[in-house]
PDB file of C-alpha atoms in Angstrom:
ATOM      1  CA  MET A   1      -5.392  21.178  27.871  1.00 98.00           C
ATOM      2  CA  ARG A   2      -8.578  20.011  26.165  1.00 98.00           C
ATOM      3  CA  VAL A   3      -8.306  19.736  22.371  1.00 98.00           C
ATOM      4  CA  ALA A   4     -11.348  19.085  20.180  1.00 98.00           C
ATOM      5  CA  THR A   5     -12.047  18.679  16.488  1.00 99.00           C
ATOM      6  CA  TRP A   6     -15.446  19.029  14.821  1.00 98.00           C
ATOM      7  CA  ASN A   7     -16.655  19.101  11.239  1.00 98.00           C
ATOM      8  CA  VAL A   8     -19.589  21.457  11.765  1.00 98.00           C
ATOM      9  CA  ASN A   9     -20.884  21.275   8.170  1.00 98.00           C
ATOM     10  CA  SER A  10     -21.519  25.065   8.007  1.00 98.00           C
ATOM     11  CA  VAL A  11     -20.623  27.131  11.038  1.00 98.00           C
ATOM     12  CA  LYS A  12     -23.471  29.530  10.246  1.00 97.00           C
ATOM     13  CA  GLN A  13     -26.042  26.741  10.316  1.00 97.00           C
ATOM     14  CA  ARG A  14     -24.468  25.188  13.390  1.00 97.00           C
ATOM     15  CA  LEU A  15     -24.095  28.377  15.447  1.00 97.00           C
ATOM     16  CA  PRO A  16     -27.039  27.511  17.769  1.00 97.00           C
ATOM     17  CA  ARG A  17     -25.231  24.250  18.541  1.00 98.00           C
ATOM     18  CA  LEU A  18     -21.626  25.464  18.520  1.00 98.00           C
ATOM     19  CA  LEU A  19     -21.791  28.243  21.109  1.00 98.00           C
ATOM     20  CA  PRO A  20     -23.614  26.214  23.797  1.00 98.00           C
ATOM     21  CA  TRP A  21     -21.234  23.342  23.118  1.00 98.00           C
ATOM     22  CA  LEU A  22     -18.241  25.625  23.731  1.00 98.00           C
ATOM     23  CA  ASP A  23     -19.802  26.666  27.034  1.00 98.00           C
ATOM     24  CA  GLN A  24     -20.571  23.100  28.053  1.00 98.00           C
ATOM     25  CA  ARG A  25     -17.368  21.318  27.058  1.00 98.00           C
ATOM     26  CA  ALA A  26     -14.969  24.265  27.555  1.00 98.00           C
ATOM     27  CA  PRO A  27     -12.268  23.098  25.132  1.00 98.00           C
ATOM     28  CA  ASP A  28      -9.018  25.058  25.176  1.00 98.00           C
ATOM     29  CA  VAL A  29      -8.359  24.426  21.480  1.00 99.00           C
ATOM     30  CA  VAL A  30     -10.990  23.659  18.839  1.00 98.00           C
ATOM     31  CA  CYS A  31     -10.315  22.625  15.256  1.00 99.00           C
ATOM     32  CA  LEU A  32     -13.294  23.243  12.982  1.00 98.00           C
ATOM     33  CA  GLN A  33     -13.860  21.965   9.454  1.00 98.00           C
ATOM     34  CA  GLU A  34     -16.361  22.725   6.706  1.00 98.00           C
ATOM     35  CA  THR A  35     -16.965  26.194   8.076  1.00 98.00           C
ATOM     36  CA  LYS A  36     -18.281  27.247   4.639  1.00 98.00           C
ATOM     37  CA  LEU A  37     -17.563  30.931   5.273  1.00 98.00           C
ATOM     38  CA  ALA A  38     -15.078  33.406   3.863  1.00 98.00           C
ATOM     39  CA  ASP A  39     -12.718  34.824   6.470  1.00 98.00           C
ATOM     40  CA  ASP A  40     -14.447  38.204   6.776  1.00 98.00           C
ATOM     41  CA  ALA A  41     -17.857  36.552   7.121  1.00 98.00           C
ATOM     42  CA  PHE A  42     -16.495  34.217   9.824  1.00 98.00           C
ATOM     43  CA  ASP A  43     -15.129  37.201  11.743  1.00 98.00           C
ATOM     44  CA  ALA A  44     -18.374  39.147  11.404  1.00 98.00           C
ATOM     45  CA  LEU A  45     -20.398  36.215  12.692  1.00 98.00           C
ATOM     46  CA  LEU A  46     -18.154  34.910  15.447  1.00 98.00           C
ATOM     47  CA  SER A  47     -15.530  37.410  16.564  1.00 97.00           C
ATOM     48  CA  GLY A  48     -17.760  38.829  19.300  1.00 98.00           C
ATOM     49  CA  PRO A  49     -19.128  35.560  20.723  1.00 98.00           C
ATOM     50  CA  LEU A  50     -15.677  33.961  20.640  1.00 98.00           C
ATOM     51  CA  ALA A  51     -13.985  36.927  22.341  1.00 98.00           C
ATOM     52  CA  GLU A  52     -16.608  36.798  25.092  1.00 98.00           C
ATOM     53  CA  ARG A  53     -15.578  33.192  25.718  1.00 98.00           C
ATOM     54  CA  GLY A  54     -11.844  33.922  25.663  1.00 98.00           C
ATOM     55  CA  TYR A  55     -11.048  32.507  22.221  1.00 98.00           C
ATOM     56  CA  ARG A  56      -8.890  33.834  19.440  1.00 98.00           C
ATOM     57  CA  ALA A  57      -9.412  32.401  15.972  1.00 98.00           C
ATOM     58  CA  ALA A  58      -7.222  31.516  13.001  1.00 98.00           C
ATOM     59  CA  VAL A  59      -9.374  30.976   9.939  1.00 98.00           C
ATOM     60  CA  HIS A  60      -8.935  29.896   6.340  1.00 98.00           C
ATOM     61  CA  GLY A  61     -12.224  29.880   4.499  1.00 98.00           C
ATOM     62  CA  GLU A  62     -14.160  30.113   1.279  1.00 95.00           C
ATOM     63  CA  GLY A  63     -17.529  31.621   0.507  1.00 88.00           C
ATOM     64  CA  ARG A  64     -19.519  28.390  -0.010  1.00 88.00           C
ATOM     65  CA  TRP A  65     -17.396  25.291   0.490  1.00 94.00           C
ATOM     66  CA  ASN A  66     -14.633  23.846   2.631  1.00 98.00           C
ATOM     67  CA  GLY A  67     -13.103  26.132   5.253  1.00 98.00           C
ATOM     68  CA  VAL A  68     -11.135  25.401   8.438  1.00 98.00           C
ATOM     69  CA  ALA A  69     -10.446  27.225  11.672  1.00 98.00           C
ATOM     70  CA  ILE A  70      -8.612  26.935  14.974  1.00 99.00           C
ATOM     71  CA  LEU A  71     -10.091  28.493  18.103  1.00 98.00           C
ATOM     72  CA  SER A  72      -7.744  28.823  21.068  1.00 98.00           C
ATOM     73  CA  LYS A  73      -7.746  30.069  24.649  1.00 98.00           C
ATOM     74  CA  VAL A  74      -4.079  29.149  25.164  1.00 98.00           C
ATOM     75  CA  GLY A  75      -2.280  31.148  22.488  1.00 97.00           C
ATOM     76  CA  LEU A  76      -2.411  31.316  18.715  1.00 98.00           C
ATOM     77  CA  ASP A  77       1.019  31.849  17.219  1.00 98.00           C
ATOM     78  CA  ASP A  78       2.780  31.243  13.907  1.00 98.00           C
ATOM     79  CA  VAL A  79      -0.433  30.826  11.929  1.00 98.00           C
ATOM     80  CA  VAL A  80      -0.001  29.211   8.506  1.00 98.00           C
ATOM     81  CA  THR A  81      -2.797  28.524   6.031  1.00 98.00           C
ATOM     82  CA  GLY A  82      -2.817  25.860   3.356  1.00 98.00           C
ATOM     83  CA  VAL A  83      -0.409  23.018   2.596  1.00 98.00           C
ATOM     84  CA  ALA A  84       2.702  24.038   0.695  1.00 96.00           C
ATOM     85  CA  GLY A  85       3.033  22.110  -2.539  1.00 96.00           C
ATOM     86  CA  ALA A  86      -0.488  20.685  -2.395  1.00 97.00           C
ATOM     87  CA  PRO A  87      -2.510  20.588  -5.618  1.00 97.00           C
ATOM     88  CA  GLY A  88      -5.782  22.424  -6.132  1.00 97.00           C
ATOM     89  CA  PHE A  89      -8.963  21.288  -7.792  1.00 97.00           C
ATOM     90  CA  PRO A  90      -8.141  23.134  -9.977  1.00 96.00           C
ATOM     91  CA  ASP A  91      -7.233  25.999  -7.615  1.00 95.00           C
ATOM     92  CA  PRO A  92      -6.016  25.701  -4.010  1.00 96.00           C
ATOM     93  CA  GLU A  93      -8.863  25.114  -1.549  1.00 98.00           C
ATOM     94  CA  ALA A  94      -9.275  26.165   2.102  1.00 98.00           C
ATOM     95  CA  ARG A  95      -8.471  22.829   3.709  1.00 98.00           C
ATOM     96  CA  ALA A  96      -5.709  23.434   6.256  1.00 98.00           C
ATOM     97  CA  VAL A  97      -4.693  25.898   8.941  1.00 98.00           C
ATOM     98  CA  ALA A  98      -1.979  25.504  11.565  1.00 98.00           C
ATOM     99  CA  ALA A  99      -1.033  27.412  14.704  1.00 98.00           C
ATOM    100  CA  THR A 100       0.939  26.929  17.904  1.00 98.00           C
ATOM    101  CA  CYS A 101      -1.396  26.710  20.908  1.00 98.00           C
ATOM    102  CA  GLY A 102      -0.125  26.166  24.433  1.00 98.00           C
ATOM    103  CA  GLY A 103       3.238  24.982  23.138  1.00 98.00           C
ATOM    104  CA  VAL A 104       1.712  22.431  20.753  1.00 98.00           C
ATOM    105  CA  ARG A 105       1.675  22.772  16.987  1.00 98.00           C
ATOM    106  CA  VAL A 106      -1.942  22.167  15.952  1.00 98.00           C
ATOM    107  CA  TYR A 107      -3.348  21.468  12.486  1.00 98.00           C
ATOM    108  CA  SER A 108      -7.016  21.649  11.522  1.00 99.00           C
ATOM    109  CA  LEU A 109      -7.532  19.650   8.315  1.00 98.00           C
ATOM    110  CA  TYR A 110     -10.382  18.982   5.952  1.00 98.00           C
ATOM    111  CA  VAL A 111      -8.975  16.328   3.633  1.00 98.00           C
ATOM    112  CA  PRO A 112     -10.568  16.076   0.166  1.00 98.00           C
ATOM    113  CA  ASN A 113     -13.388  13.536   0.006  1.00 97.00           C
ATOM    114  CA  GLY A 114     -12.201  11.692  -3.095  1.00 98.00           C
ATOM    115  CA  ARG A 115     -15.770  11.211  -4.390  1.00 96.00           C
ATOM    116  CA  ALA A 116     -15.211   7.951  -6.291  1.00 97.00           C
ATOM    117  CA  PRO A 117     -12.186   5.659  -6.637  1.00 97.00           C
ATOM    118  CA  GLU A 118     -10.035   6.506  -9.639  1.00 92.00           C
ATOM    119  CA  SER A 119     -11.872   9.798 -10.258  1.00 97.00           C
ATOM    120  CA  ASP A 120      -9.957  13.049 -10.724  1.00 98.00           C
ATOM    121  CA  HIS A 121     -10.975  14.057  -7.198  1.00 98.00           C
ATOM    122  CA  TYR A 122      -9.638  10.768  -5.818  1.00 98.00           C
ATOM    123  CA  VAL A 123      -6.256  11.407  -7.463  1.00 98.00           C
ATOM    124  CA  TYR A 124      -6.362  14.937  -6.043  1.00 98.00           C
ATOM    125  CA  LYS A 125      -7.002  13.509  -2.567  1.00 98.00           C
ATOM    126  CA  LEU A 126      -3.977  11.227  -2.714  1.00 98.00           C
ATOM    127  CA  GLU A 127      -1.709  13.958  -4.063  1.00 98.00           C
ATOM    128  CA  TRP A 128      -2.952  16.376  -1.389  1.00 98.00           C
ATOM    129  CA  LEU A 129      -2.197  13.814   1.328  1.00 98.00           C
ATOM    130  CA  ALA A 130       1.300  13.275  -0.084  1.00 98.00           C
ATOM    131  CA  ALA A 131       1.972  17.015   0.158  1.00 98.00           C
ATOM    132  CA  LEU A 132       0.642  17.011   3.719  1.00 98.00           C
ATOM    133  CA  ARG A 133       2.985  14.143   4.637  1.00 98.00           C
ATOM    134  CA  ASP A 134       5.965  16.090   3.308  1.00 98.00           C
ATOM    135  CA  LEU A 135       4.930  19.178   5.261  1.00 98.00           C
ATOM    136  CA  LEU A 136       4.389  17.345   8.548  1.00 98.00           C
ATOM    137  CA  ALA A 137       7.728  15.566   8.241  1.00 97.00           C
ATOM    138  CA  GLY A 138       9.419  18.869   9.058  1.00 95.00           C
ATOM    139  CA  GLU A 139       7.083  19.941  11.863  1.00 97.00           C
ATOM    140  CA  ALA A 140       7.652  20.412  15.575  1.00 93.00           C
ATOM    141  CA  ASP A 141       8.091  17.526  18.010  1.00 97.00           C
ATOM    142  CA  ASP A 142       4.914  18.506  19.896  1.00 98.00           C
ATOM    143  CA  LEU A 143       2.316  18.088  17.173  1.00 98.00           C
ATOM    144  CA  VAL A 144      -1.424  17.414  16.956  1.00 98.00           C
ATOM    145  CA  VAL A 145      -3.128  16.878  13.606  1.00 98.00           C
ATOM    146  CA  CYS A 146      -6.916  17.088  13.888  1.00 98.00           C
ATOM    147  CA  GLY A 147      -9.788  17.013  11.515  1.00 98.00           C
ATOM    148  CA  ASP A 148     -12.029  15.325   9.029  1.00 98.00           C
ATOM    149  CA  ILE A 149      -9.452  13.071   7.432  1.00 98.00           C
ATOM    150  CA  ASN A 150     -12.068  11.385   5.203  1.00 98.00           C
ATOM    151  CA  ILE A 151     -10.383   8.008   5.669  1.00 98.00           C
ATOM    152  CA  ALA A 152     -11.606   5.178   7.892  1.00 98.00           C
ATOM    153  CA  PRO A 153      -8.314   3.731   9.147  1.00 98.00           C
ATOM    154  CA  ALA A 154      -9.466   0.086   9.260  1.00 98.00           C
ATOM    155  CA  ASP A 155     -12.483  -2.100   8.633  1.00 97.00           C
ATOM    156  CA  ALA A 156     -13.327  -1.804  12.332  1.00 97.00           C
ATOM    157  CA  ASP A 157     -13.953   1.900  11.717  1.00 98.00           C
ATOM    158  CA  VAL A 158     -17.013   1.366   9.490  1.00 97.00           C
ATOM    159  CA  PHE A 159     -20.278  -0.300  10.429  1.00 96.00           C
ATOM    160  CA  ASP A 160     -20.016  -2.895   7.649  1.00 96.00           C
ATOM    161  CA  PRO A 161     -16.985  -3.191   5.355  1.00 96.00           C
ATOM    162  CA  ALA A 162     -19.107  -4.895   2.686  1.00 95.00           C
ATOM    163  CA  ALA A 163     -21.380  -1.848   2.477  1.00 95.00           C
ATOM    164  CA  TYR A 164     -18.382   0.328   1.585  1.00 95.00           C
ATOM    165  CA  ALA A 165     -16.977  -1.907  -1.138  1.00 93.00           C
ATOM    166  CA  GLY A 166     -16.328   0.199  -4.203  1.00 93.00           C
ATOM    167  CA  HIS A 167     -16.516   3.486  -2.281  1.00 96.00           C
ATOM    168  CA  THR A 168     -13.904   5.974  -1.137  1.00 97.00           C
ATOM    169  CA  HIS A 169     -12.692   6.333   2.464  1.00 98.00           C
ATOM    170  CA  VAL A 170     -11.742   2.644   2.743  1.00 98.00           C
ATOM    171  CA  THR A 171      -9.541   1.919  -0.286  1.00 98.00           C
ATOM    172  CA  ALA A 172      -6.023   0.611   0.088  1.00 98.00           C
ATOM    173  CA  PRO A 173      -4.300   3.706  -1.415  1.00 98.00           C
ATOM    174  CA  GLU A 174      -6.157   6.004   1.002  1.00 98.00           C
ATOM    175  CA  ARG A 175      -5.272   3.871   3.986  1.00 98.00           C
ATOM    176  CA  GLU A 176      -1.670   3.670   2.798  1.00 98.00           C
ATOM    177  CA  ALA A 177      -1.567   7.480   2.645  1.00 98.00           C
ATOM    178  CA  LEU A 178      -2.819   7.607   6.236  1.00 98.00           C
ATOM    179  CA  ALA A 179      -0.259   4.998   7.261  1.00 98.00           C
ATOM    180  CA  GLU A 180       2.453   7.295   5.922  1.00 98.00           C
ATOM    181  CA  LEU A 181       1.313   9.922   8.429  1.00 98.00           C
ATOM    182  CA  HIS A 182       1.513   7.339  11.197  1.00 98.00           C
ATOM    183  CA  ALA A 183       5.032   6.516   9.999  1.00 98.00           C
ATOM    184  CA  LEU A 184       6.033  10.064  10.922  1.00 98.00           C
ATOM    185  CA  GLY A 185       5.356   9.118  14.544  1.00 98.00           C
ATOM    186  CA  LEU A 186       1.738  10.278  14.753  1.00 98.00           C
ATOM    187  CA  ARG A 187      -0.533   8.164  16.941  1.00 98.00           C
ATOM    188  CA  ASP A 188      -4.301   7.733  16.507  1.00 98.00           C
ATOM    189  CA  VAL A 189      -5.084   8.600  20.119  1.00 98.00           C
ATOM    190  CA  VAL A 190      -8.725   7.464  20.159  1.00 98.00           C
ATOM    191  CA  ARG A 191      -7.912   4.038  18.749  1.00 98.00           C
ATOM    192  CA  ASP A 192      -4.852   3.739  20.974  1.00 98.00           C
ATOM    193  CA  ARG A 193      -7.039   4.318  24.014  1.00 98.00           C
ATOM    194  CA  TRP A 194      -9.961   2.189  22.806  1.00 98.00           C
ATOM    195  CA  PRO A 195      -8.438  -0.523  20.597  1.00 98.00           C
ATOM    196  CA  ASP A 196     -11.413  -2.873  20.565  1.00 96.00           C
ATOM    197  CA  GLU A 197     -14.410  -0.534  20.817  1.00 96.00           C
ATOM    198  CA  ARG A 198     -16.989   0.291  18.146  1.00 95.00           C
ATOM    199  CA  VAL A 199     -16.375   4.033  17.676  1.00 97.00           C
ATOM    200  CA  PHE A 200     -17.813   6.266  14.954  1.00 98.00           C
ATOM    201  CA  THR A 201     -17.695  10.018  14.342  1.00 98.00           C
ATOM    202  CA  TYR A 202     -19.891  10.396  11.239  1.00 98.00           C
ATOM    203  CA  TRP A 203     -23.389   9.159  10.417  1.00 97.00           C
ATOM    204  CA  ASP A 204     -25.186  10.026   7.180  1.00 96.00           C
ATOM    205  CA  TYR A 205     -28.271  12.198   7.686  1.00 95.00           C
ATOM    206  CA  ARG A 206     -30.349   9.810   5.590  1.00 92.00           C
ATOM    207  CA  ALA A 207     -32.037   6.488   6.301  1.00 87.00           C
ATOM    208  CA  GLY A 208     -31.865   6.759  10.092  1.00 91.00           C
ATOM    209  CA  MET A 209     -28.163   5.919  10.068  1.00 94.00           C
ATOM    210  CA  PHE A 210     -27.415   7.710  13.343  1.00 95.00           C
ATOM    211  CA  HIS A 211     -30.226   6.083  15.300  1.00 93.00           C
ATOM    212  CA  GLN A 212     -29.088   2.653  14.129  1.00 93.00           C
ATOM    213  CA  ASP A 213     -25.425   3.527  14.801  1.00 95.00           C
ATOM    214  CA  LEU A 214     -24.482   2.840  11.184  1.00 95.00           C
ATOM    215  CA  GLY A 215     -21.523   5.148  10.932  1.00 97.00           C
ATOM    216  CA  MET A 216     -17.838   5.459  10.280  1.00 98.00           C
ATOM    217  CA  ARG A 217     -14.813   6.933  12.042  1.00 98.00           C
ATOM    218  CA  ILE A 218     -13.204   9.499   9.778  1.00 98.00           C
ATOM    219  CA  ASP A 219     -12.590  12.392  12.213  1.00 98.00           C
ATOM    220  CA  LEU A 220      -9.222  11.756  13.819  1.00 98.00           C
ATOM    221  CA  VAL A 221      -6.797  13.219  16.309  1.00 98.00           C
ATOM    222  CA  LEU A 222      -3.234  12.218  15.476  1.00 98.00           C
ATOM    223  CA  ALA A 223      -0.536  13.168  17.965  1.00 98.00           C
ATOM    224  CA  SER A 224       3.234  12.904  18.117  1.00 98.00           C
ATOM    225  CA  GLU A 225       4.733  10.725  20.832  1.00 97.00           C
ATOM    226  CA  PRO A 226       5.424  13.595  23.279  1.00 98.00           C
ATOM    227  CA  VAL A 227       1.789  14.678  23.055  1.00 98.00           C
ATOM    228  CA  SER A 228       0.162  11.237  22.863  1.00 98.00           C
ATOM    229  CA  GLY A 229       1.932  10.356  26.103  1.00 98.00           C
ATOM    230  CA  ARG A 230       0.015  13.183  27.793  1.00 98.00           C
ATOM    231  CA  VAL A 231      -3.439  11.883  26.783  1.00 98.00           C
ATOM    232  CA  ARG A 232      -5.691  11.186  29.764  1.00 98.00           C
ATOM    233  CA  ALA A 233      -9.018  10.869  27.923  1.00 98.00           C
ATOM    234  CA  ALA A 234     -10.085  10.559  24.290  1.00 98.00           C
ATOM    235  CA  TRP A 235     -13.719  10.308  23.304  1.00 98.00           C
ATOM    236  CA  VAL A 236     -16.428  11.153  20.782  1.00 98.00           C
ATOM    237  CA  ASP A 237     -19.044  13.638  21.984  1.00 98.00           C
ATOM    238  CA  ARG A 238     -21.969  11.769  20.470  1.00 98.00           C
ATOM    239  CA  HIS A 239     -24.418  13.999  22.360  1.00 97.00           C
ATOM    240  CA  ALA A 240     -23.558  16.824  19.928  1.00 98.00           C
ATOM    241  CA  ARG A 241     -24.841  14.683  17.027  1.00 98.00           C
ATOM    242  CA  LYS A 242     -28.272  14.295  18.673  1.00 96.00           C
ATOM    243  CA  GLY A 243     -31.240  16.643  18.780  1.00 94.00           C
ATOM    244  CA  THR A 244     -32.277  19.440  16.437  1.00 94.00           C
ATOM    245  CA  GLY A 245     -30.044  20.745  13.659  1.00 95.00           C
ATOM    246  CA  PRO A 246     -26.873  18.733  14.263  1.00 97.00           C
ATOM    247  CA  SER A 247     -23.897  18.329  11.999  1.00 98.00           C
ATOM    248  CA  ASP A 248     -23.545  14.871  10.480  1.00 98.00           C
ATOM    249  CA  HIS A 249     -20.253  14.625  12.394  1.00 98.00           C
ATOM    250  CA  ALA A 250     -19.693  14.486  16.147  1.00 98.00           C
ATOM    251  CA  PRO A 251     -16.794  16.246  17.902  1.00 98.00           C
ATOM    252  CA  VAL A 252     -13.768  14.298  19.052  1.00 98.00           C
ATOM    253  CA  ILE A 253     -12.342  15.452  22.397  1.00 98.00           C
ATOM    254  CA  VAL A 254      -8.877  14.723  23.774  1.00 98.00           C
ATOM    255  CA  ASP A 255      -7.692  15.740  27.249  1.00 98.00           C
ATOM    256  CA  LEU A 256      -3.991  16.247  27.869  1.00 98.00           C
ATOM    257  CA  ASP A 257      -2.435  15.958  31.351  1.00 98.00           C
ATOM    258  CA  THR A 258      -5.759  16.034  33.200  1.00 97.00           C
ATOM    259  CA  ALA A 259      -9.245  14.749  32.360  1.00 98.00           C
ATOM    260  CA  PRO A 260     -11.910  17.057  33.862  1.00 96.00           C
ATOM    261  CA  ASP A 261     -14.697  14.560  33.143  1.00 96.00           C
ATOM    262  CA  GLY A 262     -12.644  11.475  33.887  1.00 96.00           C
ATOM    263  CA  ASP A 263     -11.752   8.739  31.432  1.00 95.00           C
ATOM    264  CA  ILE A 264     -15.414   8.440  30.478  1.00 95.00           C
ATOM    265  CA  GLY A 265     -15.390   6.009  27.587  1.00 96.00           C
ATOM    266  CA  PRO A 266     -15.041   6.090  23.806  1.00 97.00           C
ATOM    267  CA  MET A 267     -18.471   7.634  23.055  1.00 97.00           C
ATOM    268  CA  VAL A 268     -20.660   9.834  25.247  1.00 97.00           C
ATOM    269  CA  PRO A 269     -23.434   8.836  25.533  1.00 96.00           C
ATOM    270  CA  PRO A 270     -22.882   5.322  24.192  1.00 94.00           C
ATOM    271  CA  PRO A 271     -25.195   4.293  21.360  1.00 92.00           C
ATOM    272  CA  SER A 272     -27.942   1.773  21.687  1.00 82.00           C
ATOM    273  CA  ALA A 273     -27.170  -1.649  20.259  1.00 69.00           C
ATOM    274  CA  PRO A 274     -27.613  -1.507  16.469  1.00 63.00           C
ATOM    275  CA  ARG A 275     -30.494  -3.465  15.014  1.00 58.00           C
ATOM    276  CA  ALA A 276     -29.524  -6.803  13.521  1.00 52.00           C
ATOM    277  CA  ARG A 277     -29.837  -6.567   9.755  1.00 53.00           C
ATOM    278  CA  ARG A 278     -28.755  -8.957   7.041  1.00 48.00           C
ATOM    279  CA  SER A 279     -27.303  -6.239   4.842  1.00 67.00           C
ATOM    280  CA  VAL A 280     -27.285  -2.480   4.710  1.00 72.00           C
ATOM    281  CA  LYS A 281     -26.571  -0.356   1.677  1.00 75.00           C
ATOM    282  CA  LEU A 282     -25.192   3.125   1.934  1.00 81.00           C
ATOM    283  CA  PRO A 283     -27.863   5.750   1.210  1.00 78.00           C
ATOM    284  CA  GLN A 284     -25.934   6.992  -1.836  1.00 65.00           C
ATOM    285  CA  SER A 285     -25.652   3.509  -3.355  1.00 55.00           C
TER     286      SER A 285
END
């Protein structure tokens, strides 16, 4: 079974990229984030093209922001939207959907960004993650948690830790919240497979960050031990970040039991060597 996760940053804008990508990579299960469509609009746009490709969809969306979905060719049962007990900002947001696909419980998550350390949105992020931890603690043994987690697990997951000083995604409380998910038995399958590689999933649109490979790894696939033991390949489809009209995120692909493309490396295609620079500031700094 091939499982993928992709923050598409507007499924409507990314449709010319998404459908050919589905045809090319042929994932069995796809977790999408930042769909930015209400459920009826998602169905109107995609129900036909997805049915033609053998997918059913579980969606949880909003009209302008957020939004998550699971596309599956291998079953879509026991669909649940949202995270019980999670706070809103101020109202509940469309940030989680779960379903059982091919015998595996799958979550598609779009974790709150946090915006700035100590801001109200940062507190919201930590409280939302605490509610997620409590929910996942009671989940099935065969579990995959996918999505834009909006946390770089370690300094190795950003191009320059100094550039992120004072920003979200790298603070100790965020990483501690992620560690609490790992404590439930969830493995970071990409890092497990490629412990020493430079691997990113997100590059800001601005300042040529992608072409210089100045990115961060915030899109994760976390799997329980029974599922992580089935992993045969785990990689970032960097090709989907290239070309015209890409998302600022690249898909992460994980193959269970068999690897149709082989164990082809952490990023496909691999980036060019980044230019040596004394210091780089984030575009928003």
